[in-house]
Amino acid sequence: MKTGIDYFPLDCYTDKNIEIIEAQFGLKGFAIMIKLYQMIYGEKGYYCKWNEETALLFSKRNCNLKAGENIALEIANAAIKRGIFSEEKYKQYGILTSKEIQKTYFEIVKRRTKAEIQKEYLLVSQEQIPQNVYINDKNVCRNAKNVNRKGQSKESKETKENISPFEKGCGNAVEKEKEILSQKYFALFWESYPKKMAKKEAQKAWKQLSVNETLYQEICDAVEKQKQQEEWLKEKGKYVPYPSTWLRGERWKDSTCVEIKTQIPQTPKKDEQLEQWKKMVNGE
């Protein structure tokens, strides 16, 4: 059953909050907001999942931004802050949606034979929902960022033990997505690192670091800087440490690296790899 919609209306006179986003981020802010609406309407129709990893892939896939540039996350956060997207639903379920988006969606899908929505995501009253729309009241995963991690009470432990298979499945899906992203980061690091030896050991060291976007950028910035140092250049790289040794020693924190902010150059080969990873994440 089709979930997304093929078109959505765009008013000639933009909302004041959208104008503020454009004033803050320039035309790029307006363009990315349109891209966000396209993703919401085109995929699920009335919402889309949103987190740091999703934003990174969105920036590359939909906005053609440079590797590591995640301005889409900043713009989405600003839109949530200004009420363009529901802050409540974002904090509860990690999604982007709004009343206006849902009203638009219901207006369009009322021409279909059947449509399905998730009850927990609703922001409009059930009276505003067409009769052909089925309301699914199955429990959905909440955003893990909102879990209180300052110790567990007896009640929370019991809740954890009684977690439903559906919630476990959601957790597994998130972990799988993170693992794929980590593998992508490692592949780009490996291609950039000048001494390609003991790859399995390097992969183990990488996995132990739990690399996220910020740490990945710090590591790659440091590698690009150290590649220009005399010690790494002399005698054809004889004194370049093994990548596993470099990672375990957290050498990106060396004083010669911490102030460096370079952009990792992209090659056609990397772009081809990114396309393959994106297909894997999206289940294509």
Short mmCIF file of C-alpha atoms in Angstrom, two decimals:
data_model
loop_
_atom_site.label_atom_id
_atom_site.label_comp_id
_atom_site.label_asym_id
_atom_site.label_seq_id
_atom_site.Cartn_x
_atom_site.Cartn_y
_atom_site.Cartn_z
CA MET A 1 0.00 0.00 0.00
CA LYS A 2 1.36 3.39 -1.03
CA THR A 3 2.12 5.70 1.91
CA GLY A 4 3.67 8.86 0.48
CA ILE A 5 2.07 11.44 -1.79
CA ASP A 6 3.25 12.73 -5.16
CA TYR A 7 2.74 16.44 -4.58
CA PHE A 8 2.10 19.04 -1.88
CA PRO A 9 0.95 22.68 -2.05
CA LEU A 10 3.48 25.49 -1.63
CA ASP A 11 1.94 28.86 -0.75
CA CYS A 12 3.19 31.96 -2.55
CA TYR A 13 3.35 33.81 0.77
CA THR A 14 5.57 31.91 3.16
CA ASP A 15 4.92 31.58 6.88
CA LYS A 16 6.71 34.11 9.12
CA ASN A 17 8.68 31.33 10.81
CA ILE A 18 9.92 30.11 7.44
CA GLU A 19 11.04 33.66 6.67
CA ILE A 20 12.99 33.68 9.93
CA ILE A 21 14.68 30.41 8.96
CA GLU A 22 15.63 31.99 5.62
CA ALA A 23 16.90 35.10 7.37
CA GLN A 24 19.02 32.96 9.68
CA PHE A 25 20.44 30.50 7.13
CA GLY A 26 19.98 32.31 3.82
CA LEU A 27 18.48 30.74 0.71
CA LYS A 28 20.04 27.44 1.74
CA GLY A 29 17.70 27.43 4.75
CA PHE A 30 14.63 27.86 2.54
CA ALA A 31 15.84 25.21 0.07
CA ILE A 32 16.51 22.64 2.79
CA MET A 33 13.09 23.27 4.35
CA ILE A 34 11.50 22.45 0.96
CA LYS A 35 13.67 19.33 0.75
CA LEU A 36 12.50 18.31 4.23
CA TYR A 37 8.87 18.71 3.18
CA GLN A 38 9.58 16.64 0.07
CA MET A 39 11.02 13.86 2.22
CA ILE A 40 8.10 13.93 4.67
CA TYR A 41 5.37 13.97 2.03
CA GLY A 42 7.17 11.65 -0.38
CA GLU A 43 8.10 8.86 2.06
CA LYS A 44 5.49 8.47 4.79
CA GLY A 45 3.17 11.26 3.76
CA TYR A 46 2.66 12.87 7.16
CA TYR A 47 5.94 12.35 9.07
CA CYS A 48 9.55 11.20 8.71
CA LYS A 49 12.07 9.76 11.15
CA TRP A 50 14.79 12.24 12.13
CA ASN A 51 18.05 11.89 14.05
CA GLU A 52 21.72 12.78 13.62
CA GLU A 53 22.46 9.87 11.28
CA THR A 54 19.34 10.46 9.20
CA ALA A 55 20.25 14.15 8.90
CA LEU A 56 23.77 13.30 7.73
CA LEU A 57 22.50 11.01 4.97
CA PHE A 58 19.78 13.54 4.06
CA SER A 59 22.42 16.27 3.70
CA LYS A 60 24.44 14.16 1.29
CA ARG A 61 21.59 12.48 -0.61
CA ASN A 62 19.03 15.29 -0.88
CA CYS A 63 21.10 18.46 -0.56
CA ASN A 64 24.41 17.48 -2.18
CA LEU A 65 26.36 18.90 0.76
CA LYS A 66 29.99 18.06 1.48
CA ALA A 67 30.91 15.07 3.65
CA GLY A 68 30.54 15.89 7.33
CA GLU A 69 28.43 19.01 6.68
CA ASN A 70 25.21 18.60 8.62
CA ILE A 71 23.56 22.00 8.32
CA ALA A 72 20.25 20.22 7.70
CA LEU A 73 20.28 19.16 11.36
CA GLU A 74 20.73 22.79 12.46
CA ILE A 75 17.91 23.98 10.21
CA ALA A 76 15.55 21.22 11.36
CA ASN A 77 16.33 22.05 15.01
CA ALA A 78 15.57 25.71 14.34
CA ALA A 79 12.30 24.72 12.66
CA ILE A 80 11.35 22.59 15.67
CA LYS A 81 12.19 25.45 18.02
CA ARG A 82 9.93 27.81 16.07
CA GLY A 83 7.03 25.38 15.93
CA ILE A 84 7.22 24.61 12.21
CA PHE A 85 7.57 20.98 13.27
CA SER A 86 6.08 19.55 16.47
CA GLU A 87 8.61 19.61 19.30
CA GLU A 88 6.44 17.22 21.31
CA LYS A 89 6.41 14.48 18.65
CA TYR A 90 10.09 14.98 17.92
CA LYS A 91 11.06 14.51 21.57
CA GLN A 92 8.71 11.54 22.07
CA TYR A 93 9.28 9.61 18.85
CA GLY A 94 12.15 11.24 16.93
CA ILE A 95 9.95 12.34 14.00
CA LEU A 96 9.27 15.52 12.04
CA THR A 97 5.58 16.36 11.57
CA SER A 98 3.04 19.13 12.20
CA LYS A 99 -0.70 19.81 12.18
CA GLU A 100 -0.51 21.51 8.80
CA ILE A 101 1.43 18.63 7.27
CA GLN A 102 -1.14 16.14 8.56
CA LYS A 103 -4.10 18.23 7.36
CA THR A 104 -2.54 18.45 3.89
CA TYR A 105 -1.89 14.72 3.86
CA PHE A 106 -5.47 13.82 4.84
CA GLU A 107 -6.89 16.18 2.24
CA ILE A 108 -4.93 14.41 -0.50
CA VAL A 109 -5.34 10.76 0.60
CA LYS A 110 -9.11 11.03 1.04
CA ARG A 111 -9.29 10.23 -2.68
CA ARG A 112 -7.59 6.87 -2.10
CA THR A 113 -9.31 3.60 -1.36
CA LYS A 114 -7.43 3.20 1.92
CA ALA A 115 -4.66 4.84 3.93
CA GLU A 116 -3.11 4.05 7.32
CA ILE A 117 -1.72 6.31 10.05
CA GLN A 118 -0.07 5.82 13.44
CA LYS A 119 -2.26 6.98 16.33
CA GLU A 120 0.65 8.18 18.52
CA TYR A 121 1.83 10.56 15.78
CA LEU A 122 -1.51 12.34 15.37
CA LEU A 123 -1.78 16.07 15.99
CA VAL A 124 -5.29 16.58 14.58
CA SER A 125 -8.60 15.42 16.01
CA GLN A 126 -10.09 12.17 14.74
CA GLU A 127 -13.05 14.16 13.39
CA GLN A 128 -10.67 15.71 10.82
CA ILE A 129 -9.53 12.32 9.53
CA PRO A 130 -11.31 10.93 6.42
CA GLN A 131 -13.26 7.70 6.78
CA ASN A 132 -10.95 5.83 4.41
CA VAL A 133 -8.00 6.33 6.78
CA TYR A 134 -7.29 3.45 9.16
CA ILE A 135 -5.87 4.51 12.57
CA ASN A 136 -3.23 2.09 13.79
CA ASP A 137 -2.99 2.18 17.59
CA LYS A 138 -0.02 -0.20 17.83
CA ASN A 139 2.69 1.04 20.19
CA VAL A 140 5.68 2.72 18.55
CA CYS A 141 9.27 3.20 19.68
CA ARG A 142 10.03 6.30 21.69
CA ASN A 143 13.15 8.35 21.17
CA ALA A 144 15.96 6.73 23.14
CA LYS A 145 17.57 10.14 23.82
CA ASN A 146 14.80 10.94 26.30
CA VAL A 147 15.44 7.92 28.54
CA ASN A 148 16.62 8.81 32.03
CA ARG A 149 19.99 7.11 32.46
CA LYS A 150 20.72 8.26 36.05
CA GLY A 151 20.17 4.86 37.59
CA GLN A 152 17.25 2.46 37.27
CA SER A 153 14.45 1.87 39.72
CA LYS A 154 12.92 -1.55 40.28
CA GLU A 155 9.98 -0.50 38.15
CA SER A 156 12.20 0.56 35.21
CA LYS A 157 14.06 -2.76 35.35
CA GLU A 158 10.80 -4.66 35.23
CA THR A 159 9.69 -2.53 32.28
CA LYS A 160 12.92 -3.34 30.49
CA GLU A 161 12.41 -7.07 31.10
CA ASN A 162 8.86 -6.89 29.75
CA ILE A 163 9.72 -4.90 26.61
CA SER A 164 7.63 -5.97 23.66
CA PRO A 165 9.08 -7.69 20.58
CA PHE A 166 7.96 -4.67 18.52
CA GLU A 167 10.05 -2.29 20.65
CA LYS A 168 13.01 -4.67 20.55
CA GLY A 169 12.72 -4.70 16.77
CA CYS A 170 12.85 -0.90 16.64
CA GLY A 171 15.93 -0.88 18.86
CA ASN A 172 17.64 -3.45 16.65
CA ALA A 173 16.87 -1.41 13.54
CA VAL A 174 18.45 1.70 15.08
CA GLU A 175 21.56 -0.24 16.10
CA LYS A 176 21.85 -1.73 12.62
CA GLU A 177 21.66 1.73 11.06
CA LYS A 178 24.38 2.99 13.41
CA GLU A 179 26.58 0.01 12.56
CA ILE A 180 26.23 0.66 8.82
CA LEU A 181 27.10 4.32 9.34
CA SER A 182 30.14 3.36 11.44
CA GLN A 183 31.33 1.05 8.66
CA LYS A 184 30.96 3.91 6.20
CA TYR A 185 33.03 6.20 8.42
CA PHE A 186 35.74 3.55 8.76
CA ALA A 187 35.95 2.97 5.00
CA LEU A 188 36.50 6.69 4.40
CA PHE A 189 39.10 6.80 7.21
CA TRP A 190 40.90 3.75 5.77
CA GLU A 191 41.04 5.26 2.30
CA SER A 192 42.49 8.48 3.71
CA TYR A 193 45.05 6.89 6.06
CA PRO A 194 48.49 6.58 4.36
CA LYS A 195 49.59 3.23 5.85
CA LYS A 196 47.05 0.52 4.97
CA MET A 197 48.21 -2.37 7.14
CA ALA A 198 46.52 -4.68 9.69
CA LYS A 199 43.02 -3.70 8.57
CA LYS A 200 41.20 -6.15 10.87
CA GLU A 201 42.98 -4.73 13.91
CA ALA A 202 42.12 -1.23 12.76
CA GLN A 203 38.46 -2.22 12.40
CA LYS A 204 38.44 -3.60 15.96
CA ALA A 205 39.97 -0.39 17.30
CA TRP A 206 37.45 1.67 15.32
CA LYS A 207 34.49 -0.31 16.67
CA GLN A 208 35.67 0.16 20.25
CA LEU A 209 35.62 3.95 19.77
CA SER A 210 31.88 4.06 18.88
CA VAL A 211 32.60 6.74 16.29
CA ASN A 212 29.86 9.32 15.68
CA GLU A 213 29.84 12.20 13.19
CA THR A 214 31.75 14.63 15.45
CA LEU A 215 34.50 12.17 16.34
CA TYR A 216 34.78 11.04 12.72
CA GLN A 217 35.40 14.62 11.60
CA GLU A 218 38.03 15.13 14.34
CA ILE A 219 39.84 11.94 13.33
CA CYS A 220 39.88 12.76 9.62
CA ASP A 221 40.96 16.35 10.26
CA ALA A 222 43.90 15.06 12.29
CA VAL A 223 44.91 12.51 9.64
CA GLU A 224 44.93 15.18 6.93
CA LYS A 225 47.16 17.38 9.11
CA GLN A 226 49.60 14.65 10.15
CA LYS A 227 49.97 13.46 6.56
CA GLN A 228 51.77 16.75 5.89
CA GLN A 229 54.20 16.41 8.81
CA GLU A 230 57.85 15.63 8.14
CA GLU A 231 57.84 12.52 10.33
CA TRP A 232 55.11 10.92 8.22
CA LEU A 233 56.65 11.99 4.90
CA LYS A 234 60.27 10.88 5.33
CA GLU A 235 61.53 7.53 4.04
CA LYS A 236 58.28 6.85 2.18
CA GLY A 237 56.12 6.82 5.32
CA LYS A 238 58.31 4.42 7.28
CA TYR A 239 57.46 6.15 10.56
CA VAL A 240 53.71 6.36 10.04
CA PRO A 241 52.10 4.28 12.83
CA TYR A 242 49.77 1.41 12.04
CA PRO A 243 46.17 2.68 11.89
CA SER A 244 45.14 0.43 14.81
CA THR A 245 47.99 1.84 16.93
CA TRP A 246 47.07 5.38 15.92
CA LEU A 247 43.40 4.86 16.82
CA ARG A 248 44.02 3.11 20.15
CA GLY A 249 46.46 5.85 21.12
CA GLU A 250 43.85 8.52 20.29
CA ARG A 251 46.49 10.32 18.26
CA TRP A 252 43.95 12.73 16.81
CA LYS A 253 44.18 14.49 20.19
CA ASP A 254 47.85 15.36 19.67
CA SER A 255 48.58 19.06 20.11
CA THR A 256 49.50 19.39 16.43
CA CYS A 257 45.99 18.31 15.41
CA VAL A 258 43.39 19.70 17.79
CA GLU A 259 43.11 23.11 16.15
CA ILE A 260 42.86 21.84 12.58
CA LYS A 261 39.52 22.03 10.76
CA THR A 262 39.87 20.77 7.19
CA GLN A 263 37.28 19.38 4.83
CA ILE A 264 37.90 15.81 3.75
CA PRO A 265 38.35 15.74 -0.04
CA GLN A 266 35.88 13.52 -1.84
CA THR A 267 36.74 11.34 -4.83
CA PRO A 268 34.38 9.74 -7.37
CA LYS A 269 35.15 6.40 -5.74
CA LYS A 270 33.93 7.65 -2.37
CA ASP A 271 30.76 9.02 -3.88
CA GLU A 272 30.06 5.63 -5.44
CA GLN A 273 30.55 3.98 -2.05
CA LEU A 274 28.23 6.47 -0.39
CA GLU A 275 25.50 5.64 -2.87
CA GLN A 276 25.86 1.94 -2.00
CA TRP A 277 25.72 2.64 1.75
CA LYS A 278 22.66 4.83 1.37
CA LYS A 279 20.87 2.04 -0.47
CA MET A 280 21.76 -0.36 2.33
CA VAL A 281 20.45 2.01 5.03
CA ASN A 282 17.24 2.61 3.09
CA GLY A 283 16.76 -1.11 2.44
CA GLU A 284 16.88 -0.70 -1.32
#
